Amino acid sequence: MRDRVFRDPVHSLIELSGDDRPLEGLIDTRAFQRLRRVHQMGLAWLVYPGAEHSRFGHALGAFHLAGRASVALGLDPAIARDVKVAALLHDIGHGPLSHTWEQAFSAADHEAWGTRMVLEDPELRSALEAISPALPDTVAAFWQKRYRPTFARKLVSSQVDVDRLDYLLRDGHYSGAGYATFDLDWILHALRIENVREGDDAADLVVDYRRGHHAVEQYLFARSYMYAQVYHHKTVRAAEHMFLKLFARFSELCRAGAPPPGLPAAEKLARKEPLDVQDYLALDDVSVFAAMEVWAQKARDPVLGDLAARLSRRRLFKAIDLGDDPRAAGALGDRVAAVARANLGDRAPYYWAIDSIARIGYDPRDGHGSSGPGRLPSAEELFVVGHPTHGTVPLGRLIEELPLLRPSGAVRLLCAPELFERLSAVAEAWLSENAAEG
């Protein structure tokens, strides 16, 4: 067979050749092709017109970097294959609009659904078994943090992994933001495998400080800036909160026995009913926005119809900056609720939200929308070796010494435009009171 080649704007050519050629069977499955219809950056395209790229391209990019890292580290061919397949499929369980969907439905965790897909979807499971009979269980072990050796799993999911390395470069390219710039080649050059603990699983993925600390710092700063300026852009967050309000109302209607038409799979999620993999695969950005357009024109429920129309036509909530005081959410909630209710009556809760966000530099628990740094057992931490003072040390320990990456945040009041002036006055009054007390 001839090699399969994809032309990619981030990595140039991505090839399925040699031992990777059989992976074409995975790419051609319904489950993988569905990723073409899931936006990589959720609702960010409402702010950044170029950010229309999909999880499909990102999955190919992660696979490509997994191959490069496997070569650089000299991995055993069987382990390298597992890493590349896990990277290719790492996002296959994402619902519509990616992480926003997970916030709307607690039963929509993308790793849990990815596990179900590789085990329960006949087409995808068959494609995996055609490569190796044990491969479905092997891929599931990556998500369940059971895969050994640990260093292989961390290439796919850690704080310097092929997922994050690709999505930062990709999102920076498509959004047009100039913040996602770092030395990818040198980071891959600085990765090593060394023993950092005792026991059978002593070997782990590490960063060589002497080679790579500047490149890794550059990457972490790029990530922090992308969250601050792109992922947490006030209008992006406003759109996300509108989506959450819309689907909170959708879920209430489903539980009340009056489900809006068009999304039977989401209806089951709202009612916390069992949902099979084939029905979940019918959920993507296209199906959700098609349903929203119907609701915008024909919904019997006025709140559902209005929120759907606002999102479809980009009539988004406004943002009011409340500074970085975490007390703002608790202190202002009752005041905002009272003003909103006086103007909108019982509909008011759907038309405002207080958004507390954290600037992300490094968080070993996760990387997607977490609220700040934390510590994990050493088996889940990424280590730096060769530090002139500390020797072998968790990466998070060194990051804490960089002031610009220390936890910081912002609090914003998001509201419908018709509430903006009145709630701005409420916010200004509170900020003045707070300043006086300070």
GROMACS .gro file of C-alpha atoms in nm:
model
  438
    1MET     CA    1   0.000   0.000   0.000
    2ARG     CA    2   0.110   0.356  -0.064
    3ASP     CA    3   0.181   0.577   0.237
    4ARG     CA    4  -0.103   0.790   0.369
    5VAL     CA    5   0.002   1.153   0.396
    6PHE     CA    6  -0.180   1.452   0.548
    7ARG     CA    7  -0.070   1.807   0.477
    8ASP     CA    8  -0.083   1.992   0.810
    9PRO     CA    9  -0.033   2.368   0.861
   10VAL     CA   10   0.147   2.313   1.193
   11HIS     CA   11   0.375   2.013   1.129
   12SER     CA   12   0.388   2.016   0.747
   13LEU     CA   13   0.350   1.651   0.641
   14ILE     CA   14   0.202   1.389   0.876
   15GLU     CA   15   0.265   1.042   0.739
   16LEU     CA   16   0.127   0.697   0.798
   17SER     CA   17   0.411   0.485   0.667
   18GLY     CA   18   0.603   0.175   0.762
   19ASP     CA   19   0.480   0.027   1.090
   20ASP     CA   20   0.227   0.311   1.121
   21ARG     CA   21   0.049   0.228   0.796
   22PRO     CA   22  -0.213  -0.002   0.958
   23LEU     CA   23  -0.335   0.290   1.172
   24GLU     CA   24  -0.528   0.409   0.869
   25GLY     CA   25  -0.800   0.167   0.977
   26LEU     CA   26  -0.849   0.370   1.297
   27ILE     CA   27  -0.869   0.700   1.114
   28ASP     CA   28  -1.136   0.571   0.878
   29THR     CA   29  -1.377   0.468   1.155
   30ARG     CA   30  -1.696   0.661   1.224
   31ALA     CA   31  -1.572   0.742   1.574
   32PHE     CA   32  -1.255   0.909   1.448
   33GLN     CA   33  -1.412   1.086   1.150
   34ARG     CA   34  -1.667   1.237   1.390
   35LEU     CA   35  -1.381   1.446   1.534
   36ARG     CA   36  -1.394   1.656   1.215
   37ARG     CA   37  -1.725   1.789   1.350
   38VAL     CA   38  -1.601   1.883   1.698
   39HIS     CA   39  -1.432   2.222   1.728
   40GLN     CA   40  -1.093   2.201   1.896
   41MET     CA   41  -1.141   2.534   2.075
   42GLY     CA   42  -1.508   2.503   2.165
   43LEU     CA   43  -1.683   2.837   2.116
   44ALA     CA   44  -1.366   3.042   2.067
   45TRP     CA   45  -1.447   3.079   1.696
   46LEU     CA   46  -1.713   3.331   1.800
   47VAL     CA   47  -1.421   3.558   1.895
   48TYR     CA   48  -1.135   3.434   1.676
   49PRO     CA   49  -1.272   3.378   1.324
   50GLY     CA   50  -0.985   3.148   1.228
   51ALA     CA   51  -1.038   2.911   1.520
   52GLU     CA   52  -1.260   2.675   1.320
   53HIS     CA   53  -1.019   2.383   1.342
   54SER     CA   54  -1.128   2.045   1.469
   55ARG     CA   55  -1.024   1.770   1.707
   56PHE     CA   56  -0.944   1.563   1.397
   57GLY     CA   57  -0.642   1.774   1.302
   58HIS     CA   58  -0.526   1.794   1.663
   59ALA     CA   59  -0.544   1.414   1.698
   60LEU     CA   60  -0.324   1.374   1.392
   61GLY     CA   61  -0.083   1.632   1.533
   62ALA     CA   62  -0.058   1.452   1.867
   63PHE     CA   63   0.008   1.126   1.681
   64HIS     CA   64   0.282   1.292   1.478
   65LEU     CA   65   0.456   1.427   1.789
   66ALA     CA   66   0.421   1.090   1.961
   67GLY     CA   67   0.612   0.940   1.670
   68ARG     CA   68   0.884   1.202   1.692
   69ALA     CA   69   0.917   1.158   2.069
   70SER     CA   70   0.930   0.779   2.034
   71VAL     CA   71   1.220   0.808   1.791
   72ALA     CA   72   1.401   1.066   2.004
   73LEU     CA   73   1.373   0.844   2.314
   74GLY     CA   74   1.452   0.522   2.130
   75LEU     CA   75   1.140   0.346   2.254
   76ASP     CA   76   1.082  -0.023   2.204
   77PRO     CA   77   0.867  -0.066   1.888
   78ALA     CA   78   0.575  -0.221   2.078
   79ILE     CA   79   0.570   0.061   2.334
   80ALA     CA   80   0.609   0.322   2.059
   81ARG     CA   81   0.307   0.175   1.879
   82ASP     CA   82   0.099   0.193   2.198
   83VAL     CA   83   0.201   0.555   2.255
   84LYS     CA   84   0.118   0.657   1.899
   85VAL     CA   85  -0.222   0.484   1.901
   86ALA     CA   86  -0.308   0.633   2.242
   87ALA     CA   87  -0.208   0.979   2.117
   88LEU     CA   88  -0.414   0.938   1.801
   89LEU     CA   89  -0.724   0.838   1.999
   90HIS     CA   90  -0.672   1.048   2.312
   91ASP     CA   91  -0.962   1.287   2.233
   92ILE     CA   92  -1.198   1.044   2.065
   93GLY     CA   93  -1.448   1.062   2.352
   94HIS     CA   94  -1.497   1.439   2.340
   95GLY     CA   95  -1.853   1.561   2.312
   96PRO     CA   96  -1.971   1.869   2.119
   97LEU     CA   97  -1.775   2.186   2.188
   98SER     CA   98  -1.517   1.982   2.378
   99HIS     CA   99  -1.473   2.075   2.743
  100THR     CA  100  -1.780   2.298   2.761
  101TRP     CA  101  -1.996   1.990   2.701
  102GLU     CA  102  -1.832   1.817   2.998
  103GLN     CA  103  -1.933   2.107   3.220
  104ALA     CA  104  -2.290   2.092   3.092
  105PHE     CA  105  -2.327   1.716   3.152
  106SER     CA  106  -2.146   1.548   3.438
  107ALA     CA  107  -2.177   1.211   3.261
  108ALA     CA  108  -1.985   1.336   2.956
  109ASP     CA  109  -1.624   1.291   3.073
  110HIS     CA  110  -1.428   1.245   2.751
  111GLU     CA  111  -1.181   0.994   2.890
  112ALA     CA  112  -1.460   0.774   3.024
  113TRP     CA  113  -1.636   0.788   2.687
  114GLY     CA  114  -1.308   0.723   2.506
  115THR     CA  115  -1.264   0.411   2.716
  116ARG     CA  116  -1.615   0.298   2.632
  117MET     CA  117  -1.560   0.361   2.262
  118VAL     CA  118  -1.248   0.149   2.229
  119LEU     CA  119  -1.416  -0.132   2.421
  120GLU     CA  120  -1.778  -0.110   2.302
  121ASP     CA  121  -1.785   0.038   1.952
  122PRO     CA  122  -1.760  -0.268   1.721
  123GLU     CA  123  -1.599  -0.081   1.433
  124LEU     CA  124  -1.330   0.092   1.638
  125ARG     CA  125  -1.261  -0.214   1.851
  126SER     CA  126  -1.227  -0.429   1.538
  127ALA     CA  127  -0.985  -0.178   1.383
  128LEU     CA  128  -0.772  -0.184   1.699
  129GLU     CA  129  -0.777  -0.563   1.719
  130ALA     CA  130  -0.667  -0.583   1.356
  131ILE     CA  131  -0.346  -0.411   1.465
  132SER     CA  132  -0.309  -0.616   1.785
  133PRO     CA  133  -0.573  -0.827   1.966
  134ALA     CA  134  -0.498  -0.667   2.305
  135LEU     CA  135  -0.489  -0.308   2.176
  136PRO     CA  136  -0.841  -0.199   2.289
  137ASP     CA  137  -0.756  -0.284   2.651
  138THR     CA  138  -0.411  -0.131   2.611
  139VAL     CA  139  -0.554   0.203   2.497
  140ALA     CA  140  -0.812   0.199   2.777
  141ALA     CA  141  -0.524   0.150   3.024
  142PHE     CA  142  -0.378   0.487   2.917
  143TRP     CA  143  -0.695   0.671   3.021
  144GLN     CA  144  -0.730   0.469   3.340
  145LYS     CA  145  -0.365   0.540   3.434
  146ARG     CA  146  -0.289   0.167   3.444
  147TYR     CA  147  -0.051   0.150   3.149
  148ARG     CA  148   0.307   0.056   3.224
  149PRO     CA  149   0.575   0.174   3.178
  150THR     CA  150   0.470   0.506   3.327
  151PHE     CA  151   0.694   0.710   3.099
  152ALA     CA  152   0.492   0.597   2.796
  153ARG     CA  153   0.166   0.715   2.949
  154LYS     CA  154   0.320   1.050   3.041
  155LEU     CA  155   0.417   1.111   2.680
  156VAL     CA  156   0.042   1.117   2.611
  157SER     CA  157  -0.083   1.277   2.933
  158SER     CA  158   0.136   1.488   3.158
  159GLN     CA  159   0.232   1.851   3.178
  160VAL     CA  160   0.476   1.833   2.887
  161ASP     CA  161   0.303   1.583   2.661
  162VAL     CA  162   0.228   1.548   2.292
  163ASP     CA  163  -0.133   1.661   2.349
  164ARG     CA  164  -0.042   1.998   2.499
  165LEU     CA  165   0.258   2.053   2.274
  166ASP     CA  166   0.034   2.016   1.971
  167TYR     CA  167  -0.275   2.203   2.086
  168LEU     CA  168  -0.081   2.512   2.192
  169LEU     CA  169   0.093   2.543   1.856
  170ARG     CA  170  -0.226   2.454   1.668
  171ASP     CA  171  -0.455   2.688   1.863
  172GLY     CA  172  -0.204   2.970   1.835
  173HIS     CA  173  -0.183   2.920   1.459
  174TYR     CA  174  -0.557   2.909   1.394
  175SER     CA  175  -0.657   3.179   1.640
  176GLY     CA  176  -0.390   3.413   1.506
  177ALA     CA  177  -0.264   3.479   1.858
  178GLY     CA  178   0.109   3.531   1.881
  179TYR     CA  179   0.146   3.386   2.231
  180ALA     CA  180   0.190   3.015   2.152
  181THR     CA  181   0.555   3.024   2.053
  182PHE     CA  182   0.809   2.783   2.197
  183ASP     CA  183   1.100   2.567   2.085
  184LEU     CA  184   0.928   2.235   2.017
  185ASP     CA  185   1.240   2.070   1.873
  186TRP     CA  186   1.447   2.150   2.178
  187ILE     CA  187   1.180   2.028   2.420
  188LEU     CA  188   1.174   1.693   2.241
  189HIS     CA  189   1.554   1.694   2.254
  190ALA     CA  190   1.545   1.753   2.632
  191LEU     CA  191   1.310   1.465   2.716
  192ARG     CA  192   1.474   1.159   2.866
  193ILE     CA  193   1.385   0.836   3.045
  194GLU     CA  194   1.553   0.787   3.383
  195ASN     CA  195   1.494   0.606   3.709
  196VAL     CA  196   1.337   0.850   3.956
  197ARG     CA  197   1.192   0.607   4.211
  198GLU     CA  198   1.243   0.257   4.340
  199GLY     CA  199   1.049  -0.047   4.229
  200ASP     CA  200   0.950  -0.223   3.912
  201ASP     CA  201   0.827   0.100   3.749
  202ALA     CA  202   1.131   0.311   3.832
  203ALA     CA  203   1.189   0.450   3.482
  204ASP     CA  204   1.001   0.771   3.414
  205LEU     CA  205   0.977   1.056   3.166
  206VAL     CA  206   1.196   1.348   3.275
  207VAL     CA  207   1.325   1.678   3.143
  208ASP     CA  208   1.700   1.730   3.134
  209TYR     CA  209   1.745   2.068   3.307
  210ARG     CA  210   2.078   2.141   3.141
  211ARG     CA  211   1.932   2.088   2.798
  212GLY     CA  212   1.577   2.203   2.823
  213HIS     CA  213   1.486   2.430   3.111
  214HIS     CA  214   1.466   2.746   2.898
  215ALA     CA  215   1.259   2.572   2.630
  216VAL     CA  216   1.021   2.424   2.889
  217GLU     CA  217   0.984   2.760   3.065
  218GLN     CA  218   0.905   2.918   2.728
  219TYR     CA  219   0.638   2.652   2.669
  220LEU     CA  220   0.483   2.706   3.014
  221PHE     CA  221   0.473   3.082   2.964
  222ALA     CA  222   0.313   3.031   2.623
  223ARG     CA  223   0.050   2.811   2.781
  224SER     CA  224  -0.016   3.062   3.056
  225TYR     CA  225  -0.054   3.345   2.805
  226MET     CA  226  -0.287   3.141   2.584
  227TYR     CA  227  -0.517   3.075   2.878
  228ALA     CA  228  -0.511   3.437   2.989
  229GLN     CA  229  -0.557   3.592   2.645
  230VAL     CA  230  -0.738   3.329   2.435
  231TYR     CA  231  -0.901   3.041   2.622
  232HIS     CA  232  -1.017   3.272   2.902
  233HIS     CA  233  -1.097   3.571   2.682
  234LYS     CA  234  -1.397   3.747   2.835
  235THR     CA  235  -1.617   3.701   2.530
  236VAL     CA  236  -1.522   3.334   2.491
  237ARG     CA  237  -1.615   3.280   2.855
  238ALA     CA  238  -1.940   3.471   2.805
  239ALA     CA  239  -2.036   3.240   2.518
  240GLU     CA  240  -1.945   2.933   2.722
  241HIS     CA  241  -2.160   3.045   3.014
  242MET     CA  242  -2.450   3.113   2.779
  243PHE     CA  243  -2.412   2.760   2.645
  244LEU     CA  244  -2.412   2.624   3.000
  245LYS     CA  245  -2.724   2.826   3.085
  246LEU     CA  246  -2.894   2.703   2.768
  247PHE     CA  247  -2.826   2.339   2.847
  248ALA     CA  248  -2.914   2.382   3.211
  249ARG     CA  249  -3.258   2.490   3.088
  250PHE     CA  250  -3.259   2.204   2.836
  251SER     CA  251  -3.189   1.957   3.117
  252GLU     CA  252  -3.463   2.100   3.337
  253LEU     CA  253  -3.715   2.063   3.056
  254CYS     CA  254  -3.602   1.705   2.991
  255ARG     CA  255  -3.644   1.612   3.355
  256ALA     CA  256  -3.984   1.781   3.360
  257GLY     CA  257  -4.105   1.560   3.074
  258ALA     CA  258  -4.094   1.829   2.805
  259PRO     CA  259  -3.768   1.758   2.617
  260PRO     CA  260  -3.680   1.998   2.334
  261PRO     CA  261  -3.654   1.816   2.001
  262GLY     CA  262  -3.341   1.725   1.812
  263LEU     CA  263  -3.098   1.584   2.069
  264PRO     CA  264  -3.228   1.253   2.206
  265ALA     CA  265  -2.880   1.148   2.323
  266ALA     CA  266  -2.841   1.469   2.524
  267GLU     CA  267  -3.190   1.413   2.664
  268LYS     CA  268  -3.070   1.084   2.812
  269LEU     CA  269  -2.762   1.252   2.956
  270ALA     CA  270  -2.984   1.517   3.114
  271ARG     CA  271  -3.199   1.251   3.277
  272LYS     CA  272  -2.892   1.049   3.376
  273GLU     CA  273  -3.024   0.753   3.181
  274PRO     CA  274  -2.800   0.489   3.020
  275LEU     CA  275  -2.664   0.594   2.683
  276ASP     CA  276  -2.496   0.356   2.442
  277VAL     CA  277  -2.187   0.444   2.243
  278GLN     CA  278  -2.363   0.457   1.907
  279ASP     CA  279  -2.606   0.721   2.034
  280TYR     CA  280  -2.321   0.922   2.185
  281LEU     CA  281  -2.143   0.920   1.850
  282ALA     CA  282  -2.442   1.106   1.703
  283LEU     CA  283  -2.350   1.408   1.918
  284ASP     CA  284  -2.124   1.664   1.754
  285ASP     CA  285  -2.113   2.040   1.700
  286VAL     CA  286  -2.323   2.013   1.384
  287SER     CA  287  -2.609   1.826   1.554
  288VAL     CA  288  -2.606   2.060   1.852
  289PHE     CA  289  -2.615   2.380   1.648
  290ALA     CA  290  -2.880   2.237   1.417
  291ALA     CA  291  -3.097   2.169   1.723
  292MET     CA  292  -3.024   2.516   1.861
  293GLU     CA  293  -3.140   2.676   1.536
  294VAL     CA  294  -3.468   2.486   1.561
  295TRP     CA  295  -3.511   2.595   1.923
  296ALA     CA  296  -3.434   2.955   1.829
  297GLN     CA  297  -3.725   2.956   1.587
  298LYS     CA  298  -3.979   2.713   1.732
  299ALA     CA  299  -3.909   2.641   2.100
  300ARG     CA  300  -4.216   2.647   2.320
  301ASP     CA  301  -4.006   2.746   2.619
  302PRO     CA  302  -3.920   3.119   2.592
  303VAL     CA  303  -3.592   3.095   2.786
  304LEU     CA  304  -3.461   2.806   2.576
  305GLY     CA  305  -3.564   2.976   2.252
  306ASP     CA  306  -3.417   3.311   2.351
  307LEU     CA  307  -3.080   3.174   2.466
  308ALA     CA  308  -3.053   2.956   2.154
  309ALA     CA  309  -3.126   3.257   1.934
  310ARG     CA  310  -2.870   3.474   2.113
  311LEU     CA  311  -2.598   3.213   2.071
  312SER     CA  312  -2.687   3.133   1.710
  313ARG     CA  313  -2.686   3.500   1.616
  314ARG     CA  314  -2.391   3.595   1.839
  315ARG     CA  315  -2.580   3.826   2.072
  316LEU     CA  316  -2.354   3.742   2.361
  317PHE     CA  317  -2.342   3.835   2.728
  318LYS     CA  318  -2.134   4.135   2.833
  319ALA     CA  319  -1.848   4.113   3.084
  320ILE     CA  320  -1.790   4.337   3.386
  321ASP     CA  321  -1.444   4.314   3.541
  322LEU     CA  322  -1.449   4.257   3.919
  323GLY     CA  323  -1.072   4.241   3.968
  324ASP     CA  324  -0.905   3.938   4.120
  325ASP     CA  325  -1.069   3.925   4.464
  326PRO     CA  326  -1.218   3.577   4.507
  327ARG     CA  327  -1.468   3.719   4.758
  328ALA     CA  328  -1.652   3.893   4.476
  329ALA     CA  329  -1.862   3.593   4.381
  330GLY     CA  330  -2.001   3.543   4.730
  331ALA     CA  331  -2.034   3.910   4.813
  332LEU     CA  332  -2.213   4.015   4.494
  333GLY     CA  333  -2.433   3.716   4.427
  334ASP     CA  334  -2.738   3.829   4.622
  335ARG     CA  335  -2.718   4.188   4.495
  336VAL     CA  336  -2.689   4.080   4.133
  337ALA     CA  337  -2.971   3.828   4.171
  338ALA     CA  338  -3.201   4.093   4.315
  339VAL     CA  339  -3.136   4.343   4.036
  340ALA     CA  340  -3.170   4.077   3.767
  341ARG     CA  341  -3.496   3.947   3.911
  342ALA     CA  342  -3.638   4.300   3.932
  343ASN     CA  343  -3.579   4.337   3.559
  344LEU     CA  344  -3.636   3.988   3.421
  345GLY     CA  345  -3.853   3.814   3.677
  346ASP     CA  346  -3.830   3.436   3.702
  347ARG     CA  347  -3.609   3.419   3.391
  348ALA     CA  348  -3.330   3.612   3.564
  349PRO     CA  349  -3.103   3.323   3.675
  350TYR     CA  350  -3.042   3.228   3.312
  351TYR     CA  351  -2.910   3.572   3.217
  352TRP     CA  352  -2.616   3.632   3.446
  353ALA     CA  353  -2.322   3.445   3.595
  354ILE     CA  354  -2.012   3.522   3.798
  355ASP     CA  355  -1.708   3.373   3.631
  356SER     CA  356  -1.400   3.300   3.841
  357ILE     CA  357  -1.099   3.191   3.639
  358ALA     CA  358  -0.739   3.113   3.723
  359ARG     CA  359  -0.435   3.182   3.516
  360ILE     CA  360  -0.274   2.849   3.439
  361GLY     CA  361   0.099   2.798   3.426
  362TYR     CA  362   0.149   2.454   3.570
  363ASP     CA  363  -0.093   2.216   3.737
  364PRO     CA  364   0.007   1.853   3.771
  365ARG     CA  365  -0.352   1.747   3.831
  366ASP     CA  366  -0.475   1.842   3.485
  367GLY     CA  367  -0.436   2.101   3.214
  368HIS     CA  368  -0.785   2.186   3.095
  369GLY     CA  369  -0.945   2.469   3.289
  370SER     CA  370  -0.807   2.374   3.632
  371SER     CA  371  -0.816   2.629   3.908
  372GLY     CA  372  -0.458   2.634   4.022
  373PRO     CA  373  -0.149   2.434   4.111
  374GLY     CA  374  -0.156   2.122   4.327
  375ARG     CA  375   0.057   1.826   4.422
  376LEU     CA  376   0.019   1.471   4.305
  377PRO     CA  377   0.191   1.148   4.406
  378SER     CA  378   0.530   1.116   4.241
  379ALA     CA  379   0.394   0.858   3.999
  380GLU     CA  380   0.186   1.134   3.835
  381GLU     CA  381   0.439   1.418   3.856
  382LEU     CA  382   0.687   1.515   3.586
  383PHE     CA  383   1.047   1.541   3.705
  384VAL     CA  384   1.344   1.755   3.612
  385VAL     CA  385   1.688   1.595   3.639
  386GLY     CA  386   2.031   1.754   3.649
  387HIS     CA  387   1.929   2.071   3.835
  388PRO     CA  388   2.248   2.233   3.972
  389THR     CA  389   2.096   2.286   4.319
  390HIS     CA  390   1.811   2.038   4.360
  391GLY     CA  391   1.930   1.745   4.150
  392THR     CA  392   1.612   1.553   4.064
  393VAL     CA  393   1.306   1.759   4.150
  394PRO     CA  394   0.937   1.777   4.050
  395LEU     CA  395   0.882   2.026   3.770
  396GLY     CA  396   0.612   2.198   3.975
  397ARG     CA  397   0.866   2.279   4.245
  398LEU     CA  398   1.074   2.477   4.000
  399ILE     CA  399   0.774   2.646   3.844
  400GLU     CA  400   0.673   2.783   4.184
  401GLU     CA  401   0.995   2.986   4.172
  402LEU     CA  402   0.878   3.171   3.858
  403PRO     CA  403   0.665   3.469   3.971
  404LEU     CA  404   0.481   3.505   3.641
  405LEU     CA  405   0.352   3.149   3.667
  406ARG     CA  406   0.227   3.172   4.024
  407PRO     CA  407  -0.150   3.135   4.064
  408SER     CA  408  -0.350   3.442   3.974
  409GLY     CA  409  -0.702   3.490   3.860
  410ALA     CA  410  -0.983   3.715   3.754
  411VAL     CA  411  -1.346   3.749   3.849
  412ARG     CA  412  -1.602   3.875   3.599
  413LEU     CA  413  -1.972   3.937   3.608
  414LEU     CA  414  -2.130   3.814   3.285
  415CYS     CA  415  -2.479   3.930   3.195
  416ALA     CA  416  -2.729   3.989   2.917
  417PRO     CA  417  -2.679   4.330   2.749
  418GLU     CA  418  -3.010   4.461   2.888
  419LEU     CA  419  -2.874   4.412   3.242
  420PHE     CA  420  -2.532   4.560   3.174
  421GLU     CA  421  -2.581   4.919   3.292
  422ARG     CA  422  -2.767   4.828   3.610
  423LEU     CA  423  -2.525   4.552   3.705
  424SER     CA  424  -2.226   4.771   3.621
  425ALA     CA  425  -2.354   5.013   3.884
  426VAL     CA  426  -2.384   4.727   4.136
  427ALA     CA  427  -2.029   4.614   4.058
  428GLU     CA  428  -1.886   4.966   4.083
  429ALA     CA  429  -2.054   5.017   4.419
  430TRP     CA  430  -1.909   4.694   4.555
  431LEU     CA  431  -1.561   4.772   4.421
  432SER     CA  432  -1.575   5.115   4.587
  433GLU     CA  433  -1.684   4.962   4.918
  434ASN     CA  434  -1.411   4.704   4.894
  435ALA     CA  435  -1.148   4.967   4.817
  436ALA     CA  436  -1.260   5.174   5.115
  437GLU     CA  437  -1.238   4.873   5.346
  438GLY     CA  438  -0.893   4.789   5.208
   0.00000   0.00000   0.00000
